[in-house]
JSON list of C-alpha atoms in Angstrom, two decimals:
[
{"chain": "A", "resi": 149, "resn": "UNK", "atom": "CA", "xyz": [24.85, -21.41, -9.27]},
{"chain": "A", "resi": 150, "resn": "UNK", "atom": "CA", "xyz": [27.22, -18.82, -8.73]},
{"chain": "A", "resi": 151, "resn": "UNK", "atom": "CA", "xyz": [29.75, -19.07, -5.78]},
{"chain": "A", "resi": 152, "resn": "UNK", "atom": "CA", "xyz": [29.76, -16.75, -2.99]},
{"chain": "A", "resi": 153, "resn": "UNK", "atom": "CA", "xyz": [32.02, -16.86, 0.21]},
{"chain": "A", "resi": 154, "resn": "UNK", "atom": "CA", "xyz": [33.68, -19.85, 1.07]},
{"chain": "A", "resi": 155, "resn": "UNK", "atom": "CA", "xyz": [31.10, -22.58, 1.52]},
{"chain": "A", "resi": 156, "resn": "UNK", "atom": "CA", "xyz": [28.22, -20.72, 0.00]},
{"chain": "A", "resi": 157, "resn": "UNK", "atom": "CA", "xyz": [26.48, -20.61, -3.12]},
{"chain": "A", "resi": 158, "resn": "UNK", "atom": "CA", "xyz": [23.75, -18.55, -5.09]},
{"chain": "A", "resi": 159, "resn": "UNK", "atom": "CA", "xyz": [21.04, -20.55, -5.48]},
{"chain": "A", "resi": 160, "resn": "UNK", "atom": "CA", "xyz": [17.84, -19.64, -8.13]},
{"chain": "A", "resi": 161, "resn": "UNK", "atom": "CA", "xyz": [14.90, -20.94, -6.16]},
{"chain": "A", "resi": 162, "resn": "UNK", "atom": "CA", "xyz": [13.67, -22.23, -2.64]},
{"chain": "A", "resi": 163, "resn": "UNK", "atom": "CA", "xyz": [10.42, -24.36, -2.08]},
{"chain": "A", "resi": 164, "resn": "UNK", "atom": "CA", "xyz": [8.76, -23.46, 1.24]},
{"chain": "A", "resi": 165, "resn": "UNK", "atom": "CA", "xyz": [8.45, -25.74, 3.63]},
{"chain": "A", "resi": 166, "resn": "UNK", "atom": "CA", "xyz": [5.90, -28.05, 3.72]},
{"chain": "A", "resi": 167, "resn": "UNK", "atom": "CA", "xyz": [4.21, -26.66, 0.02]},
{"chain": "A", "resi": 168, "resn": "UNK", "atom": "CA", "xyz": [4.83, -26.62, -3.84]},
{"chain": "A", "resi": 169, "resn": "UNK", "atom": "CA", "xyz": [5.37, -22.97, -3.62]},
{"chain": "A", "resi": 170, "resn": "UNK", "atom": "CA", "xyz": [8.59, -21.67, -5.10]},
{"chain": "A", "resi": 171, "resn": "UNK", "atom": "CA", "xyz": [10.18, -18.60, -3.57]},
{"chain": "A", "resi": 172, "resn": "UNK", "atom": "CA", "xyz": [12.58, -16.65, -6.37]},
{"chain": "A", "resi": 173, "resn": "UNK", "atom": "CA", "xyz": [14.73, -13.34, -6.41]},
{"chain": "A", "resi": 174, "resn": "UNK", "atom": "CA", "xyz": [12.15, -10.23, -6.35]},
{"chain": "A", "resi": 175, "resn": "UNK", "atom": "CA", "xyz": [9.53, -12.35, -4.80]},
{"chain": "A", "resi": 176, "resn": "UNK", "atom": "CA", "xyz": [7.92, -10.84, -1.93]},
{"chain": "A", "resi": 177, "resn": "UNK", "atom": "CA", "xyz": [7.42, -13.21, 0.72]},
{"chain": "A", "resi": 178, "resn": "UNK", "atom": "CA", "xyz": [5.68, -13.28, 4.33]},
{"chain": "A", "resi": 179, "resn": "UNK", "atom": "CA", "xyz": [8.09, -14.22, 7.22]},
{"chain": "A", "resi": 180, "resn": "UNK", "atom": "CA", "xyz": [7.11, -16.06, 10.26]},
{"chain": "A", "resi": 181, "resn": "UNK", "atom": "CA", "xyz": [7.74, -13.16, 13.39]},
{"chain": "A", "resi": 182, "resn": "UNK", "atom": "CA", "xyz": [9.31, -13.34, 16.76]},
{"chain": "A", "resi": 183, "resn": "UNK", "atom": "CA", "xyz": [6.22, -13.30, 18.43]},
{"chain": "A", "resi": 184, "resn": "UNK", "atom": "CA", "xyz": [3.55, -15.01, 17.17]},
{"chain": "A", "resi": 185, "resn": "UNK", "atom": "CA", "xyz": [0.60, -13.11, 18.01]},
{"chain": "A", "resi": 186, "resn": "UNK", "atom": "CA", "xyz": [2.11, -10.54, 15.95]},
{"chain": "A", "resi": 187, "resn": "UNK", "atom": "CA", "xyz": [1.26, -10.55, 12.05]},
{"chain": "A", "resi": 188, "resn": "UNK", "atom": "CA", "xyz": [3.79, -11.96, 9.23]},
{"chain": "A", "resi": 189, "resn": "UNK", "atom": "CA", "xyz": [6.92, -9.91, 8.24]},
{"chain": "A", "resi": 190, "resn": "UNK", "atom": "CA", "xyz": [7.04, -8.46, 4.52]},
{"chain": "A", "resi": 191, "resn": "UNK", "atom": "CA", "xyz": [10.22, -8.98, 2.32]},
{"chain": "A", "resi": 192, "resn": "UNK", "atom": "CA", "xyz": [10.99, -8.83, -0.81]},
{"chain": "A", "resi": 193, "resn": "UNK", "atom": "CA", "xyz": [14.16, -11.17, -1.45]},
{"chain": "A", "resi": 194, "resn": "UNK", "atom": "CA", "xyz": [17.14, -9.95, -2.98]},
{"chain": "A", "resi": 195, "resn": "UNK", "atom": "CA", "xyz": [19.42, -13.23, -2.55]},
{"chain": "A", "resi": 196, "resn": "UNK", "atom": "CA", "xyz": [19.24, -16.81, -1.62]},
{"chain": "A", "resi": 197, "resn": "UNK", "atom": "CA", "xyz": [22.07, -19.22, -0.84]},
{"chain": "A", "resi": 198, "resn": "UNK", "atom": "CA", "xyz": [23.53, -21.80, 0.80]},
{"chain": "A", "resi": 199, "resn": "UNK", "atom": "CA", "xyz": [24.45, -21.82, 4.55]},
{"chain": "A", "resi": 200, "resn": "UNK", "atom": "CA", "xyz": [27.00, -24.28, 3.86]},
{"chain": "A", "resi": 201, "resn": "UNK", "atom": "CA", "xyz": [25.40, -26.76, 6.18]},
{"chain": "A", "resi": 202, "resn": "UNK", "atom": "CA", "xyz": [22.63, -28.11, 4.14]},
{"chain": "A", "resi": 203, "resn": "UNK", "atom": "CA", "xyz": [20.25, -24.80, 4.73]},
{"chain": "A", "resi": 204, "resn": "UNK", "atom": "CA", "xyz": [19.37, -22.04, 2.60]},
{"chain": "A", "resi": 205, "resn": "UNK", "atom": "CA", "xyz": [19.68, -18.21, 3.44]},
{"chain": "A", "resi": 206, "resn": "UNK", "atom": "CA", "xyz": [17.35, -15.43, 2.52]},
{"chain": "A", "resi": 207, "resn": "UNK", "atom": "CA", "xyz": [18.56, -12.02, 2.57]},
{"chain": "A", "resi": 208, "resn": "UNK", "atom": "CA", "xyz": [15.20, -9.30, 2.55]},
{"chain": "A", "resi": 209, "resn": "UNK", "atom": "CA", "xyz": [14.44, -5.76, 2.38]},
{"chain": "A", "resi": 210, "resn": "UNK", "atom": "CA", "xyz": [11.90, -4.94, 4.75]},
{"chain": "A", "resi": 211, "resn": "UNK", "atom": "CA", "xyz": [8.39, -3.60, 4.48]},
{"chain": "A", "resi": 212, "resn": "UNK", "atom": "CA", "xyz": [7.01, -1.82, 7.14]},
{"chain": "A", "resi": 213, "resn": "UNK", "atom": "CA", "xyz": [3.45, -1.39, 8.23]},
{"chain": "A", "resi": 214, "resn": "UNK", "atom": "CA", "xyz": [2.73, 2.45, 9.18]},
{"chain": "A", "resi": 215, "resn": "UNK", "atom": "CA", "xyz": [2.61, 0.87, 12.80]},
{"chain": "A", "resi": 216, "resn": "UNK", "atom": "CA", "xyz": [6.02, 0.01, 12.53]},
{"chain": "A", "resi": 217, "resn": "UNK", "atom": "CA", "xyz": [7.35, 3.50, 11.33]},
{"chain": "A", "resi": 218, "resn": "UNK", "atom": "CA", "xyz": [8.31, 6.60, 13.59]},
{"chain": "A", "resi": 219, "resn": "UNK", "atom": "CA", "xyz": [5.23, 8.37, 12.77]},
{"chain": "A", "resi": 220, "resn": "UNK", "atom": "CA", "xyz": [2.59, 5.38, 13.32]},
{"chain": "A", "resi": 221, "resn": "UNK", "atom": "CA", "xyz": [-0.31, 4.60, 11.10]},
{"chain": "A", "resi": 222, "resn": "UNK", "atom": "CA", "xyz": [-2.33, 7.67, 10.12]},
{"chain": "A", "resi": 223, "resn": "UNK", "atom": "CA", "xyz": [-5.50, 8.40, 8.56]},
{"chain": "A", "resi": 224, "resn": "UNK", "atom": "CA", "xyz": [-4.99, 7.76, 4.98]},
{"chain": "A", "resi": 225, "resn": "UNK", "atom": "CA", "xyz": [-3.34, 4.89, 5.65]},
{"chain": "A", "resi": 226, "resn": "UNK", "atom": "CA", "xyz": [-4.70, 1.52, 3.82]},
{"chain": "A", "resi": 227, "resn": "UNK", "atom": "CA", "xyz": [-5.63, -1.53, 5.72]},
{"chain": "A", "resi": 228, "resn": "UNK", "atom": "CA", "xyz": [-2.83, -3.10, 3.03]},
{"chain": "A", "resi": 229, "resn": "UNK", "atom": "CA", "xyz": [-0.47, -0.52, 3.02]},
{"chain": "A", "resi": 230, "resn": "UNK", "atom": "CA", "xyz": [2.95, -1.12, 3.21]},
{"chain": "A", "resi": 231, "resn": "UNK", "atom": "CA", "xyz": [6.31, 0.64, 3.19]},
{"chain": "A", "resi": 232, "resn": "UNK", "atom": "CA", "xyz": [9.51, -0.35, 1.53]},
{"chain": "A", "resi": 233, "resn": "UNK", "atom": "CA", "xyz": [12.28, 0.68, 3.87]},
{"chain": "A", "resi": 234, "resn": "UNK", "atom": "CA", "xyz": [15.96, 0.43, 3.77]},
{"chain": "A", "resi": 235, "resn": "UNK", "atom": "CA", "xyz": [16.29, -1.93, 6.25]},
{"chain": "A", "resi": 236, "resn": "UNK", "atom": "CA", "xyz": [18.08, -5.06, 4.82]},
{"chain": "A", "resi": 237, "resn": "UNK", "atom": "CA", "xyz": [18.34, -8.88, 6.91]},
{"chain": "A", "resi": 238, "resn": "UNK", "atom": "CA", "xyz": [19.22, -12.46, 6.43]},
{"chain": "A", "resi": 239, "resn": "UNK", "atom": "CA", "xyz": [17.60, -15.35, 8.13]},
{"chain": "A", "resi": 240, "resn": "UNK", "atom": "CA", "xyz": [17.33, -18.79, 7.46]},
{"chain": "A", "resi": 241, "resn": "UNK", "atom": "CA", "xyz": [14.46, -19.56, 4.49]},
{"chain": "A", "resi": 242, "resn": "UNK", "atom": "CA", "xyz": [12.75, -21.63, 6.77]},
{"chain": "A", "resi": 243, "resn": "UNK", "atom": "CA", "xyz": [10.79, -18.56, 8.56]},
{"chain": "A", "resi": 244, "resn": "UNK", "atom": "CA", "xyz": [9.06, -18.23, 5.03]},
{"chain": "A", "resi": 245, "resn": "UNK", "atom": "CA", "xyz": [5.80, -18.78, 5.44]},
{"chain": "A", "resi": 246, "resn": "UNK", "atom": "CA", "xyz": [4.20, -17.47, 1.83]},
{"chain": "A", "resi": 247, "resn": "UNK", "atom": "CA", "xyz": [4.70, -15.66, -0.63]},
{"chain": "A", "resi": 248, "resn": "UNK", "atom": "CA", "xyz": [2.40, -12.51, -1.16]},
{"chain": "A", "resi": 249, "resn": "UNK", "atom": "CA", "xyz": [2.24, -9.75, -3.53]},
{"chain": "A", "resi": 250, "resn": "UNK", "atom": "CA", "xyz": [3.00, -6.29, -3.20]},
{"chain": "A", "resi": 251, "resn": "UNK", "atom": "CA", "xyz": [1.35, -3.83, -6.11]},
{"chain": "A", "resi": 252, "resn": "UNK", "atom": "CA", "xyz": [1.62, -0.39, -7.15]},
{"chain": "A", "resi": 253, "resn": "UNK", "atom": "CA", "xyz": [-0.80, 1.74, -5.67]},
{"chain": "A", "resi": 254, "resn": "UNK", "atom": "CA", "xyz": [-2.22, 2.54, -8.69]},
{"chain": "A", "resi": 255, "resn": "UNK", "atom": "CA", "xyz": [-2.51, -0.78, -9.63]},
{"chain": "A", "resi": 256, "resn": "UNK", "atom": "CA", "xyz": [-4.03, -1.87, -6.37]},
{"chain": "A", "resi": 257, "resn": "UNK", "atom": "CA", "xyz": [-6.95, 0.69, -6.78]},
{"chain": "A", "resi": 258, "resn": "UNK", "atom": "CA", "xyz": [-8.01, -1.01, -10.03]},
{"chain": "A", "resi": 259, "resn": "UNK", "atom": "CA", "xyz": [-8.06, -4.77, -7.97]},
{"chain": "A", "resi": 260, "resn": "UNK", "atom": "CA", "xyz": [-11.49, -6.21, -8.06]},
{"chain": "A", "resi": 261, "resn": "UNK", "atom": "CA", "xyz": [-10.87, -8.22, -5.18]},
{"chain": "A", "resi": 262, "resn": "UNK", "atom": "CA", "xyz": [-7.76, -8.31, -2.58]},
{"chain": "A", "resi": 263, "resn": "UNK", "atom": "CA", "xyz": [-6.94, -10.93, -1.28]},
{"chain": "A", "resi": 264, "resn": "UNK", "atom": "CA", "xyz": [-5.00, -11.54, 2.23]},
{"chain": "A", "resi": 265, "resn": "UNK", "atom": "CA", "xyz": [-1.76, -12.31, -0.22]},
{"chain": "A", "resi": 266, "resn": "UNK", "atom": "CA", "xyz": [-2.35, -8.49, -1.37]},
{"chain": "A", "resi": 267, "resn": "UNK", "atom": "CA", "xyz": [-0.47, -5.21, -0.57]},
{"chain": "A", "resi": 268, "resn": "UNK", "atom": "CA", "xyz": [0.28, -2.12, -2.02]},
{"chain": "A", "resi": 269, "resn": "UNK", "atom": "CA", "xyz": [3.39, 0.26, -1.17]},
{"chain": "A", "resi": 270, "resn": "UNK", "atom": "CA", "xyz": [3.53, 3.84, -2.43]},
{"chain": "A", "resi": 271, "resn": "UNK", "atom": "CA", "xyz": [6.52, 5.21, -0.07]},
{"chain": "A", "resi": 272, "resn": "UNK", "atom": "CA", "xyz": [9.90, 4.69, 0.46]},
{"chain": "A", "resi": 273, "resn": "UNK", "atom": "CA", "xyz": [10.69, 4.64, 4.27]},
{"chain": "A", "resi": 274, "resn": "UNK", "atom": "CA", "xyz": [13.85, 4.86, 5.69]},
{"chain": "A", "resi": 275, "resn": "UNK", "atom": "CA", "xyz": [14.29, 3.44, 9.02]},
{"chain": "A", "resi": 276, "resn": "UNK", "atom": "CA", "xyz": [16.75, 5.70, 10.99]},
{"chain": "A", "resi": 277, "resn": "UNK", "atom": "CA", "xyz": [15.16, 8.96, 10.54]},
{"chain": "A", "resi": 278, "resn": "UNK", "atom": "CA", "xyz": [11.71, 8.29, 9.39]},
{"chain": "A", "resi": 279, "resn": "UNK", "atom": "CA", "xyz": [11.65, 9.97, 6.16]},
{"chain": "A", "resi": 280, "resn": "UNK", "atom": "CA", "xyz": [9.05, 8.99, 3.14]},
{"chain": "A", "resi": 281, "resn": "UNK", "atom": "CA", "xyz": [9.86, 9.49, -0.26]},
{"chain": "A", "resi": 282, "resn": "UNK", "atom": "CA", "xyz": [8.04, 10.73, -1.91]},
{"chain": "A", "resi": 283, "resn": "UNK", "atom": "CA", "xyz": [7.98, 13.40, 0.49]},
{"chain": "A", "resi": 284, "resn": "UNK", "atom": "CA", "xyz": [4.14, 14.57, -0.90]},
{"chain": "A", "resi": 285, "resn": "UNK", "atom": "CA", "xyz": [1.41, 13.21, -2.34]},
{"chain": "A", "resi": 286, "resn": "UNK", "atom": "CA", "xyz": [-2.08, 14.18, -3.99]},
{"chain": "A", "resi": 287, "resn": "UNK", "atom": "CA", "xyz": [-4.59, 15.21, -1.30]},
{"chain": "A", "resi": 288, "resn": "UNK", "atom": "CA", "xyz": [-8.25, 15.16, -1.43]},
{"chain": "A", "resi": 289, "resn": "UNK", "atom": "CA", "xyz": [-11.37, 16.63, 0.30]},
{"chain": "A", "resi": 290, "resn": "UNK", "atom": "CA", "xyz": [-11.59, 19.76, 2.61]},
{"chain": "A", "resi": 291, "resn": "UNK", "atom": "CA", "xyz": [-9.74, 17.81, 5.15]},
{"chain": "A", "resi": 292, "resn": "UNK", "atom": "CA", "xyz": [-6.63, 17.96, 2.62]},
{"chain": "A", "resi": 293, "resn": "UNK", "atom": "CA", "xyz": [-5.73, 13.79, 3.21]},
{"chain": "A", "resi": 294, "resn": "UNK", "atom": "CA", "xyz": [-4.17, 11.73, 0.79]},
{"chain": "A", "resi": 295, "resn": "UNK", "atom": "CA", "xyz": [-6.08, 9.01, -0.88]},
{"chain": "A", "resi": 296, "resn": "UNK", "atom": "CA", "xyz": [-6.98, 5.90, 1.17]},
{"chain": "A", "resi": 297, "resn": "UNK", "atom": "CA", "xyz": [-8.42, 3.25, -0.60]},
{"chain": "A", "resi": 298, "resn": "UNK", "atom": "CA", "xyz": [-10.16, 1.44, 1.90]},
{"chain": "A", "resi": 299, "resn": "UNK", "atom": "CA", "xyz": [-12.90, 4.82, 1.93]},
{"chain": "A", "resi": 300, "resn": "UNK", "atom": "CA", "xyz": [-14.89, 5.44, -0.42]},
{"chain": "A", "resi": 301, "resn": "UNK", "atom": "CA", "xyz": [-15.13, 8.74, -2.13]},
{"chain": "A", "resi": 302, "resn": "UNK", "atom": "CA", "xyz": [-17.87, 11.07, -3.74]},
{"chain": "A", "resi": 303, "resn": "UNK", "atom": "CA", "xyz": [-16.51, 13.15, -6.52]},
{"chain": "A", "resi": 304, "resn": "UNK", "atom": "CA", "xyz": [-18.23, 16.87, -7.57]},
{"chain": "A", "resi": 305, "resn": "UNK", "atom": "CA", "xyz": [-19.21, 16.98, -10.99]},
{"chain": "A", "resi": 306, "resn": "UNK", "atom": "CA", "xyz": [-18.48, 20.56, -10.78]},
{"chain": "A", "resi": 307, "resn": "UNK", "atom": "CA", "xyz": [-14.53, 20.66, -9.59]},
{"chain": "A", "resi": 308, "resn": "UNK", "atom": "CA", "xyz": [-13.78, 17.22, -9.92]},
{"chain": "A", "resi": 309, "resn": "UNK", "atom": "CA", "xyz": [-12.53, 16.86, -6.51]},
{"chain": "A", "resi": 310, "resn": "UNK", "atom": "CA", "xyz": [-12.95, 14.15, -4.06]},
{"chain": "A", "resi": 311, "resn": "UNK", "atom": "CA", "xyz": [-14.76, 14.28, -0.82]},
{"chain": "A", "resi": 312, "resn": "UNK", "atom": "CA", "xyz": [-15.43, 11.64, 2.14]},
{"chain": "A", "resi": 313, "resn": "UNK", "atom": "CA", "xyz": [-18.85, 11.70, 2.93]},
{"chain": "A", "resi": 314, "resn": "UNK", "atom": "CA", "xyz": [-18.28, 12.21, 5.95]},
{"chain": "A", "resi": 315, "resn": "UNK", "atom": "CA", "xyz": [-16.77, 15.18, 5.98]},
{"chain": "A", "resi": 316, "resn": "UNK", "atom": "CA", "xyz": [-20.08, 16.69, 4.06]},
{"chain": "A", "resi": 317, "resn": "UNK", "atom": "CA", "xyz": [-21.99, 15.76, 6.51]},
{"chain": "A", "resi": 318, "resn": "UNK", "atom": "CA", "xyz": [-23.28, 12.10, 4.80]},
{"chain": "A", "resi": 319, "resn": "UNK", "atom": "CA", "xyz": [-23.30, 8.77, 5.82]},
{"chain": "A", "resi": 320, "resn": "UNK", "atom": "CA", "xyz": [-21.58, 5.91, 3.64]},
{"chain": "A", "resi": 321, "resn": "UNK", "atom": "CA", "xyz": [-25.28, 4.95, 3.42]},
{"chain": "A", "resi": 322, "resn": "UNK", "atom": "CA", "xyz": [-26.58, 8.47, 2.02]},
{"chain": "A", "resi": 323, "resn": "UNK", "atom": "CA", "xyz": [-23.52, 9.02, -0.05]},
{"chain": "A", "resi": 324, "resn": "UNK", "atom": "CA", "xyz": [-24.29, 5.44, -2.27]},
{"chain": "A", "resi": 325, "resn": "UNK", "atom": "CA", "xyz": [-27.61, 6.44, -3.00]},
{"chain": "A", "resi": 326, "resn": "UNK", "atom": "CA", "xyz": [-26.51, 9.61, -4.72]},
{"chain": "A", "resi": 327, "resn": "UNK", "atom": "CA", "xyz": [-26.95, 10.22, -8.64]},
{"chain": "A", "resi": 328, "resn": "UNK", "atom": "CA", "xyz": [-24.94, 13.94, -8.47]},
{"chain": "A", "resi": 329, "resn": "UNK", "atom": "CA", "xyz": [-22.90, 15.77, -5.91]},
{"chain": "A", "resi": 330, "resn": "UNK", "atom": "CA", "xyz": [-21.57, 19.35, -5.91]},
{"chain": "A", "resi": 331, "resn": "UNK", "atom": "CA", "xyz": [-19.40, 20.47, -3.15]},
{"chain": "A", "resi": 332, "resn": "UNK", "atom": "CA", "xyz": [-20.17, 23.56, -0.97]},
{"chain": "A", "resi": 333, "resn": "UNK", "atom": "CA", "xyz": [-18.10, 25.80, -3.01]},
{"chain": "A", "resi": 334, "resn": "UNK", "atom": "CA", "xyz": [-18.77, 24.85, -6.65]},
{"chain": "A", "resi": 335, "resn": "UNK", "atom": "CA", "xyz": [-22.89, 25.23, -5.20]},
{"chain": "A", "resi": 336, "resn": "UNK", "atom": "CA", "xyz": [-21.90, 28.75, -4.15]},
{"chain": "A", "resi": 337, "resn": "UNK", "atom": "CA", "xyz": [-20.23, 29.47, -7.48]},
{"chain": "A", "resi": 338, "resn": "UNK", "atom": "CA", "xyz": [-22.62, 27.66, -10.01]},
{"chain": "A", "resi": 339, "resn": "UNK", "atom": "CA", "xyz": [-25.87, 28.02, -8.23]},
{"chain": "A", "resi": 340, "resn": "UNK", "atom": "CA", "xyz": [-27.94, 24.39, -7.67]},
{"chain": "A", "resi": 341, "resn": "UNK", "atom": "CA", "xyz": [-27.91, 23.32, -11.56]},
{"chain": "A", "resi": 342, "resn": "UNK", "atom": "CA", "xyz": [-28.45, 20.05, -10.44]},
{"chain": "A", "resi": 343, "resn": "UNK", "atom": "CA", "xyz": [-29.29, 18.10, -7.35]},
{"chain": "A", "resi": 344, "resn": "UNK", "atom": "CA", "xyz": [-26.23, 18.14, -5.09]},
{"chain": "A", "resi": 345, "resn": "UNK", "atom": "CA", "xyz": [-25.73, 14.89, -5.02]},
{"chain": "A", "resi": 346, "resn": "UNK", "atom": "CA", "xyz": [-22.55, 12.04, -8.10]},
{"chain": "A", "resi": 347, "resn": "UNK", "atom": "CA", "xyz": [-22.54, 8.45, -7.86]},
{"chain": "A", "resi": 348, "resn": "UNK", "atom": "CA", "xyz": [-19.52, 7.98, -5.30]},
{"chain": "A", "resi": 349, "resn": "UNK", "atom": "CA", "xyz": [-16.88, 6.15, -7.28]},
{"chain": "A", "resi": 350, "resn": "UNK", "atom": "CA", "xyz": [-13.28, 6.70, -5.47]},
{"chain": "A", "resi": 351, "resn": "UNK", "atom": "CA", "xyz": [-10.22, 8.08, -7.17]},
{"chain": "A", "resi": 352, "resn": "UNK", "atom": "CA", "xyz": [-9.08, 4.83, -8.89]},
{"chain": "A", "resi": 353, "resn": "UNK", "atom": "CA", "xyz": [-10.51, 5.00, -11.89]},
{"chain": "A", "resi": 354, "resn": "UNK", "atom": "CA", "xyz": [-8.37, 4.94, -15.19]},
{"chain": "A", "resi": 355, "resn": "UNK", "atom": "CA", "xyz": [-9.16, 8.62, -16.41]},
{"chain": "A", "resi": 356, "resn": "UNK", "atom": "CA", "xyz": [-8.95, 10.25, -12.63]},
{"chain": "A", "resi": 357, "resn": "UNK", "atom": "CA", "xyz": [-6.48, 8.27, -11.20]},
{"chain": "A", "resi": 358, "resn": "UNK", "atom": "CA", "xyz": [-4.33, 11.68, -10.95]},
{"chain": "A", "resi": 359, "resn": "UNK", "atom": "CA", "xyz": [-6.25, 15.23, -10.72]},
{"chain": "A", "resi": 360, "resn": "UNK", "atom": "CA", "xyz": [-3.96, 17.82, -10.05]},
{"chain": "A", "resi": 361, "resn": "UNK", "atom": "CA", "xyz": [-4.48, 18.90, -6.85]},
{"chain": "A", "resi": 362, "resn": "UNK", "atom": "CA", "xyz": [-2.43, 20.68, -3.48]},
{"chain": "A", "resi": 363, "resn": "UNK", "atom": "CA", "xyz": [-0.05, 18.59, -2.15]},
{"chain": "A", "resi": 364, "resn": "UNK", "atom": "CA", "xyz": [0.99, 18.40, 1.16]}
]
């Protein structure tokens, strides 16, 4: 263990309270809130050590839920989505509750199941003035949104865009049952080859994880 100020020490590892589960440096963990009708606090902990009175201190970079930022949750915002601020704190390791993991977006999109301990992050947030980096993403659709994973997503064989359903005028329903889908434009351009209407797979998928599109 390496020393630290006077009384403290570095120490590798803490074991949550009350389970076998062992919280380490780059671990993301959930933190028990203020208010307790409110949902657990992200971290990801960048230091534990002594308090020098028996206890151990955890010091955590924030994640944010879009509620929490200046702008509020949006549209395209996942039910899991967090963002990784610059906001730094240390409390005492017994407000731990779990531990949780926080994935790449991309590698979120390829999950087969999420689970409550899941959450992705694609933005850097910082706290005092609100700015995301990056500053623009990928958007999809005529309504020109980013990508939320929580919707699915028809793609047109014809420009390889992706389009919610229901801004084509489909319901989720309709838009599963669908073997082909063109979009308004490529129809007007190609002429009905097909049937206008591709099996809806969202933008996650290994080859079209990144079409080049606007960004915004």
């Amino acid at each position: 263990m390496a020393k630290t100020k006077q009384g403290k020490k570095d120490v590798d590892s803490y074991t949550i309270k009350g389970t076998t589960k062992v919280v380490r440096v780059g671990d993301c963990v959930l933190m028990r809130p203020s208010d307790s009708d409110n949902a657990p606090y992200v971290g990801r902990v960048e230091k534990l050590e002594t308090d020098g009175k028996g206890g151990v201190r955890v010091r955590v970079r924030w994640y944010y839920r879009p509620e929490e930022s200046k702008g509020g949750r949006r549209q395209f915002h996942g039910a899991k989505e967090l963002f990784l601020s610059d906001h730094f704190d240390t409390q005492s390791a017994h407000t731990i509750e779990g531990k949780c993991v926080v994935h790449s977006f991309k590698n979120y999109t390829k999950l087969d199941n999420v689970g409550p301990e899941d959450f992705f992050c694609r933005f850097e947030y910082k706290a005092a003035t609100g700015a995301f980096t990056p500053d623009r993403v990928a958007v999809y659709c005529k309504c020109e949104m980013p990508y939320n994973p929580d919707d699915l997503m028809v793609q047109c064989e014809g420009c390889k865009d992706w389009f919610h359903p229901s801004c084509m005028g489909m319901t989720i329903e309709q838009a599963k049952k669908l073997d082909h889908f063109l979009c308004a434009d490529c129809v007007k351009e190609n002429g009905p080859k097909r049937p206008s209407n591709s099996y809806p797979a969202s933008p996650n998928s290994d080859t079209k994880v990144e079409p080049k599109r606007r960004k915004r």
